[in-house]
Amino acid sequence: MSGNLYGLIIEGLVAILLGLTIGYCIVLNKRLARLRSDESAMRGTIGELITATEFAERAINNLRTIARETNDTLGESLRTARETTQSLDEQMARGNEVLQRIAQIADVAEAARMQPAAPQQEPVNVAPMRSAAKTAQAAQALAMRARLRAGEAA
């Protein structure tokens, strides 16, 4: 009987081990099912990341294009502003020269008017002196307008 007993014990142990193996296979099957569902969720997340990355790349390329165009536009505007400023500076310098000449003429005319007329000289005509004063006032008004325009352009 001892041979039968050993056979029964061995078969019992094999049955227990088979039961444990079946239980472990059930646990593994559940884990594999969970892993498969996580895999599909992960695939969806990866797809969304790829879409977001492509969108970001397009946005970056658009920003680069806009930055390049803005830089070109600003460069052109700065060049135009420099040329305009230089032109205004030259015009202001010429205007100041004209104003100085007019002031000199007005000073000479004022000095001539203030000097007493010699009896042997003909009487001094006052009309040209008034005209010189009006010219000086007109020149000053022109200079003021030029300054105002230069201030507006800046």
mmCIF file of C-alpha atoms in Angstrom, residues 7-151:
data_model
loop_
_atom_site.group_PDB
_atom_site.id
_atom_site.type_symbol
_atom_site.label_atom_id
_atom_site.label_comp_id
_atom_site.label_asym_id
_atom_site.label_seq_id
_atom_site.Cartn_x
_atom_site.Cartn_y
_atom_site.Cartn_z
ATOM 1 C CA GLY A 7 1.109 7.699 -5.940
ATOM 2 C CA LEU A 8 -1.918 9.357 -4.326
ATOM 3 C CA ILE A 9 0.245 11.936 -2.595
ATOM 4 C CA ILE A 10 2.081 12.720 -5.819
ATOM 5 C CA GLU A 11 -1.156 12.967 -7.775
ATOM 6 C CA GLY A 12 -2.633 15.182 -5.044
ATOM 7 C CA LEU A 13 0.420 17.443 -5.189
ATOM 8 C CA VAL A 14 0.182 17.586 -9.003
ATOM 9 C CA ALA A 15 -3.537 18.462 -8.713
ATOM 10 C CA ILE A 16 -2.747 21.247 -6.198
ATOM 11 C CA LEU A 17 0.041 22.565 -8.409
ATOM 12 C CA LEU A 18 -2.284 22.436 -11.419
ATOM 13 C CA GLY A 19 -4.913 24.378 -9.442
ATOM 14 C CA LEU A 20 -2.305 26.976 -8.441
ATOM 15 C CA THR A 21 -1.148 27.200 -12.076
ATOM 16 C CA ILE A 22 -4.732 27.733 -13.281
ATOM 17 C CA GLY A 23 -5.256 30.434 -10.616
ATOM 18 C CA TYR A 24 -2.007 32.120 -11.605
ATOM 19 C CA CYS A 25 -3.034 31.975 -15.295
ATOM 20 C CA ILE A 26 -6.330 33.699 -14.415
ATOM 21 C CA VAL A 27 -4.439 36.474 -12.574
ATOM 22 C CA LEU A 28 -2.026 36.842 -15.524
ATOM 23 C CA ASN A 29 -4.931 36.991 -17.977
ATOM 24 C CA LYS A 30 -6.511 39.875 -15.991
ATOM 25 C CA ARG A 31 -3.216 41.727 -15.917
ATOM 26 C CA LEU A 32 -2.711 41.227 -19.654
ATOM 27 C CA ALA A 33 -6.233 42.537 -20.332
ATOM 28 C CA ARG A 34 -5.492 45.618 -18.219
ATOM 29 C CA LEU A 35 -2.181 46.097 -20.036
ATOM 30 C CA ARG A 36 -3.958 45.866 -23.423
ATOM 31 C CA SER A 37 -6.505 48.489 -22.379
ATOM 32 C CA ASP A 38 -3.657 50.722 -21.139
ATOM 33 C CA GLU A 39 -1.920 50.187 -24.477
ATOM 34 C CA SER A 40 -4.922 51.486 -26.427
ATOM 35 C CA ALA A 41 -5.197 54.486 -24.094
ATOM 36 C CA MET A 42 -1.471 55.077 -24.549
ATOM 37 C CA ARG A 43 -1.844 54.910 -28.352
ATOM 38 C CA GLY A 44 -4.580 57.566 -28.137
ATOM 39 C CA THR A 45 -2.365 59.782 -25.979
ATOM 40 C CA ILE A 46 0.556 59.356 -28.382
ATOM 41 C CA GLY A 47 -1.718 60.285 -31.320
ATOM 42 C CA GLU A 48 -2.823 63.448 -29.511
ATOM 43 C CA LEU A 49 0.805 64.337 -28.743
ATOM 44 C CA ILE A 50 1.755 63.906 -32.404
ATOM 45 C CA THR A 51 -1.133 66.160 -33.479
ATOM 46 C CA ALA A 52 -0.198 68.788 -30.889
ATOM 47 C CA THR A 53 3.445 68.654 -31.984
ATOM 48 C CA GLU A 54 2.526 69.183 -35.641
ATOM 49 C CA PHE A 55 0.290 72.109 -34.684
ATOM 50 C CA ALA A 56 3.096 73.638 -32.607
ATOM 51 C CA GLU A 57 5.574 73.254 -35.477
ATOM 52 C CA ARG A 58 3.207 75.042 -37.873
ATOM 53 C CA ALA A 59 2.674 77.813 -35.327
ATOM 54 C CA ILE A 60 6.432 78.226 -34.845
ATOM 55 C CA ASN A 61 6.992 78.427 -38.611
ATOM 56 C CA ASN A 62 4.237 81.056 -38.881
ATOM 57 C CA LEU A 63 5.818 83.047 -36.039
ATOM 58 C CA ARG A 64 9.206 82.913 -37.753
ATOM 59 C CA THR A 65 7.676 84.185 -40.996
ATOM 60 C CA ILE A 66 5.859 86.990 -39.186
ATOM 61 C CA ALA A 67 9.024 87.940 -37.295
ATOM 62 C CA ARG A 68 10.998 88.060 -40.557
ATOM 63 C CA GLU A 69 8.356 90.230 -42.251
ATOM 64 C CA THR A 70 8.140 92.520 -39.227
ATOM 65 C CA ASN A 71 11.917 92.884 -39.153
ATOM 66 C CA ASP A 72 11.962 93.792 -42.864
ATOM 67 C CA THR A 73 9.127 96.313 -42.420
ATOM 68 C CA LEU A 74 10.758 97.903 -39.382
ATOM 69 C CA GLY A 75 14.106 98.090 -41.182
ATOM 70 C CA GLU A 76 12.493 99.897 -44.094
ATOM 71 C CA SER A 77 10.625 102.249 -41.742
ATOM 72 C CA LEU A 78 13.824 103.049 -39.848
ATOM 73 C CA ARG A 79 15.689 103.749 -43.086
ATOM 74 C CA THR A 80 12.901 106.068 -44.250
ATOM 75 C CA ALA A 81 12.820 107.802 -40.863
ATOM 76 C CA ARG A 82 16.589 108.357 -40.966
ATOM 77 C CA GLU A 83 16.382 109.822 -44.469
ATOM 78 C CA THR A 84 13.493 112.094 -43.435
ATOM 79 C CA THR A 85 15.352 113.232 -40.322
ATOM 80 C CA GLN A 86 18.473 113.948 -42.342
ATOM 81 C CA SER A 87 16.428 115.922 -44.881
ATOM 82 C CA LEU A 88 14.731 117.900 -42.104
ATOM 83 C CA ASP A 89 18.086 118.633 -40.495
ATOM 84 C CA GLU A 90 19.405 119.968 -43.791
ATOM 85 C CA GLN A 91 16.272 122.072 -44.316
ATOM 86 C CA MET A 92 16.510 123.430 -40.773
ATOM 87 C CA ALA A 93 20.157 124.377 -41.339
ATOM 88 C CA ARG A 94 19.282 126.170 -44.601
ATOM 89 C CA GLY A 95 16.322 127.857 -42.900
ATOM 90 C CA ASN A 96 18.554 129.053 -40.070
ATOM 91 C CA GLU A 97 21.023 130.466 -42.588
ATOM 92 C CA VAL A 98 18.210 132.333 -44.375
ATOM 93 C CA LEU A 99 16.877 133.566 -41.035
ATOM 94 C CA GLN A 100 20.341 134.847 -40.046
ATOM 95 C CA ARG A 101 20.659 136.681 -43.350
ATOM 96 C CA ILE A 102 17.213 138.209 -42.913
ATOM 97 C CA ALA A 103 18.117 139.211 -39.359
ATOM 98 C CA GLN A 104 21.291 140.853 -40.611
ATOM 99 C CA ILE A 105 19.310 142.743 -43.251
ATOM 100 C CA ALA A 106 16.765 143.794 -40.635
ATOM 101 C CA ASP A 107 19.554 144.945 -38.295
ATOM 102 C CA VAL A 108 21.154 147.004 -41.058
ATOM 103 C CA ALA A 109 17.777 148.490 -41.983
ATOM 104 C CA GLU A 110 17.022 149.306 -38.326
ATOM 105 C CA ALA A 111 20.453 150.889 -37.893
ATOM 106 C CA ALA A 112 19.944 152.953 -41.039
ATOM 107 C CA ARG A 113 16.562 154.111 -39.807
ATOM 108 C CA MET A 114 17.959 155.120 -36.416
ATOM 109 C CA GLN A 115 20.803 157.205 -37.812
ATOM 110 C CA PRO A 116 19.926 160.839 -38.167
ATOM 111 C CA ALA A 117 19.540 161.787 -41.763
ATOM 112 C CA ALA A 118 22.172 164.215 -42.998
ATOM 113 C CA PRO A 119 20.721 167.389 -44.541
ATOM 114 C CA GLN A 120 22.508 166.799 -47.823
ATOM 115 C CA GLN A 121 21.107 163.251 -48.110
ATOM 116 C CA GLU A 122 17.764 162.461 -49.511
ATOM 117 C CA PRO A 123 15.118 161.409 -47.038
ATOM 118 C CA VAL A 124 15.186 157.717 -46.121
ATOM 119 C CA ASN A 125 12.323 155.732 -47.570
ATOM 120 C CA VAL A 126 10.614 153.923 -44.642
ATOM 121 C CA ALA A 127 8.592 151.517 -46.824
ATOM 122 C CA PRO A 128 11.520 149.127 -47.542
ATOM 123 C CA MET A 129 12.290 148.993 -43.797
ATOM 124 C CA ARG A 130 8.731 147.992 -42.989
ATOM 125 C CA SER A 131 8.980 145.398 -45.743
ATOM 126 C CA ALA A 132 12.196 144.031 -44.179
ATOM 127 C CA ALA A 133 10.488 143.754 -40.774
ATOM 128 C CA LYS A 134 7.569 141.900 -42.353
ATOM 129 C CA THR A 135 10.001 139.620 -44.161
ATOM 130 C CA ALA A 136 11.779 138.879 -40.887
ATOM 131 C CA GLN A 137 8.455 138.041 -39.210
ATOM 132 C CA ALA A 138 7.500 135.793 -42.131
ATOM 133 C CA ALA A 139 10.855 134.026 -41.936
ATOM 134 C CA GLN A 140 10.394 133.442 -38.215
ATOM 135 C CA ALA A 141 6.923 132.024 -38.829
ATOM 136 C CA LEU A 142 8.344 129.696 -41.495
ATOM 137 C CA ALA A 143 11.077 128.555 -39.123
ATOM 138 C CA MET A 144 8.489 127.830 -36.412
ATOM 139 C CA ARG A 145 6.389 125.764 -38.832
ATOM 140 C CA ALA A 146 9.474 123.815 -39.907
ATOM 141 C CA ARG A 147 10.305 123.113 -36.263
ATOM 142 C CA LEU A 148 6.745 121.952 -35.599
ATOM 143 C CA ARG A 149 6.827 119.633 -38.618
ATOM 144 C CA ALA A 150 10.165 118.243 -37.511
ATOM 145 C CA GLY A 151 8.672 117.609 -34.055
#
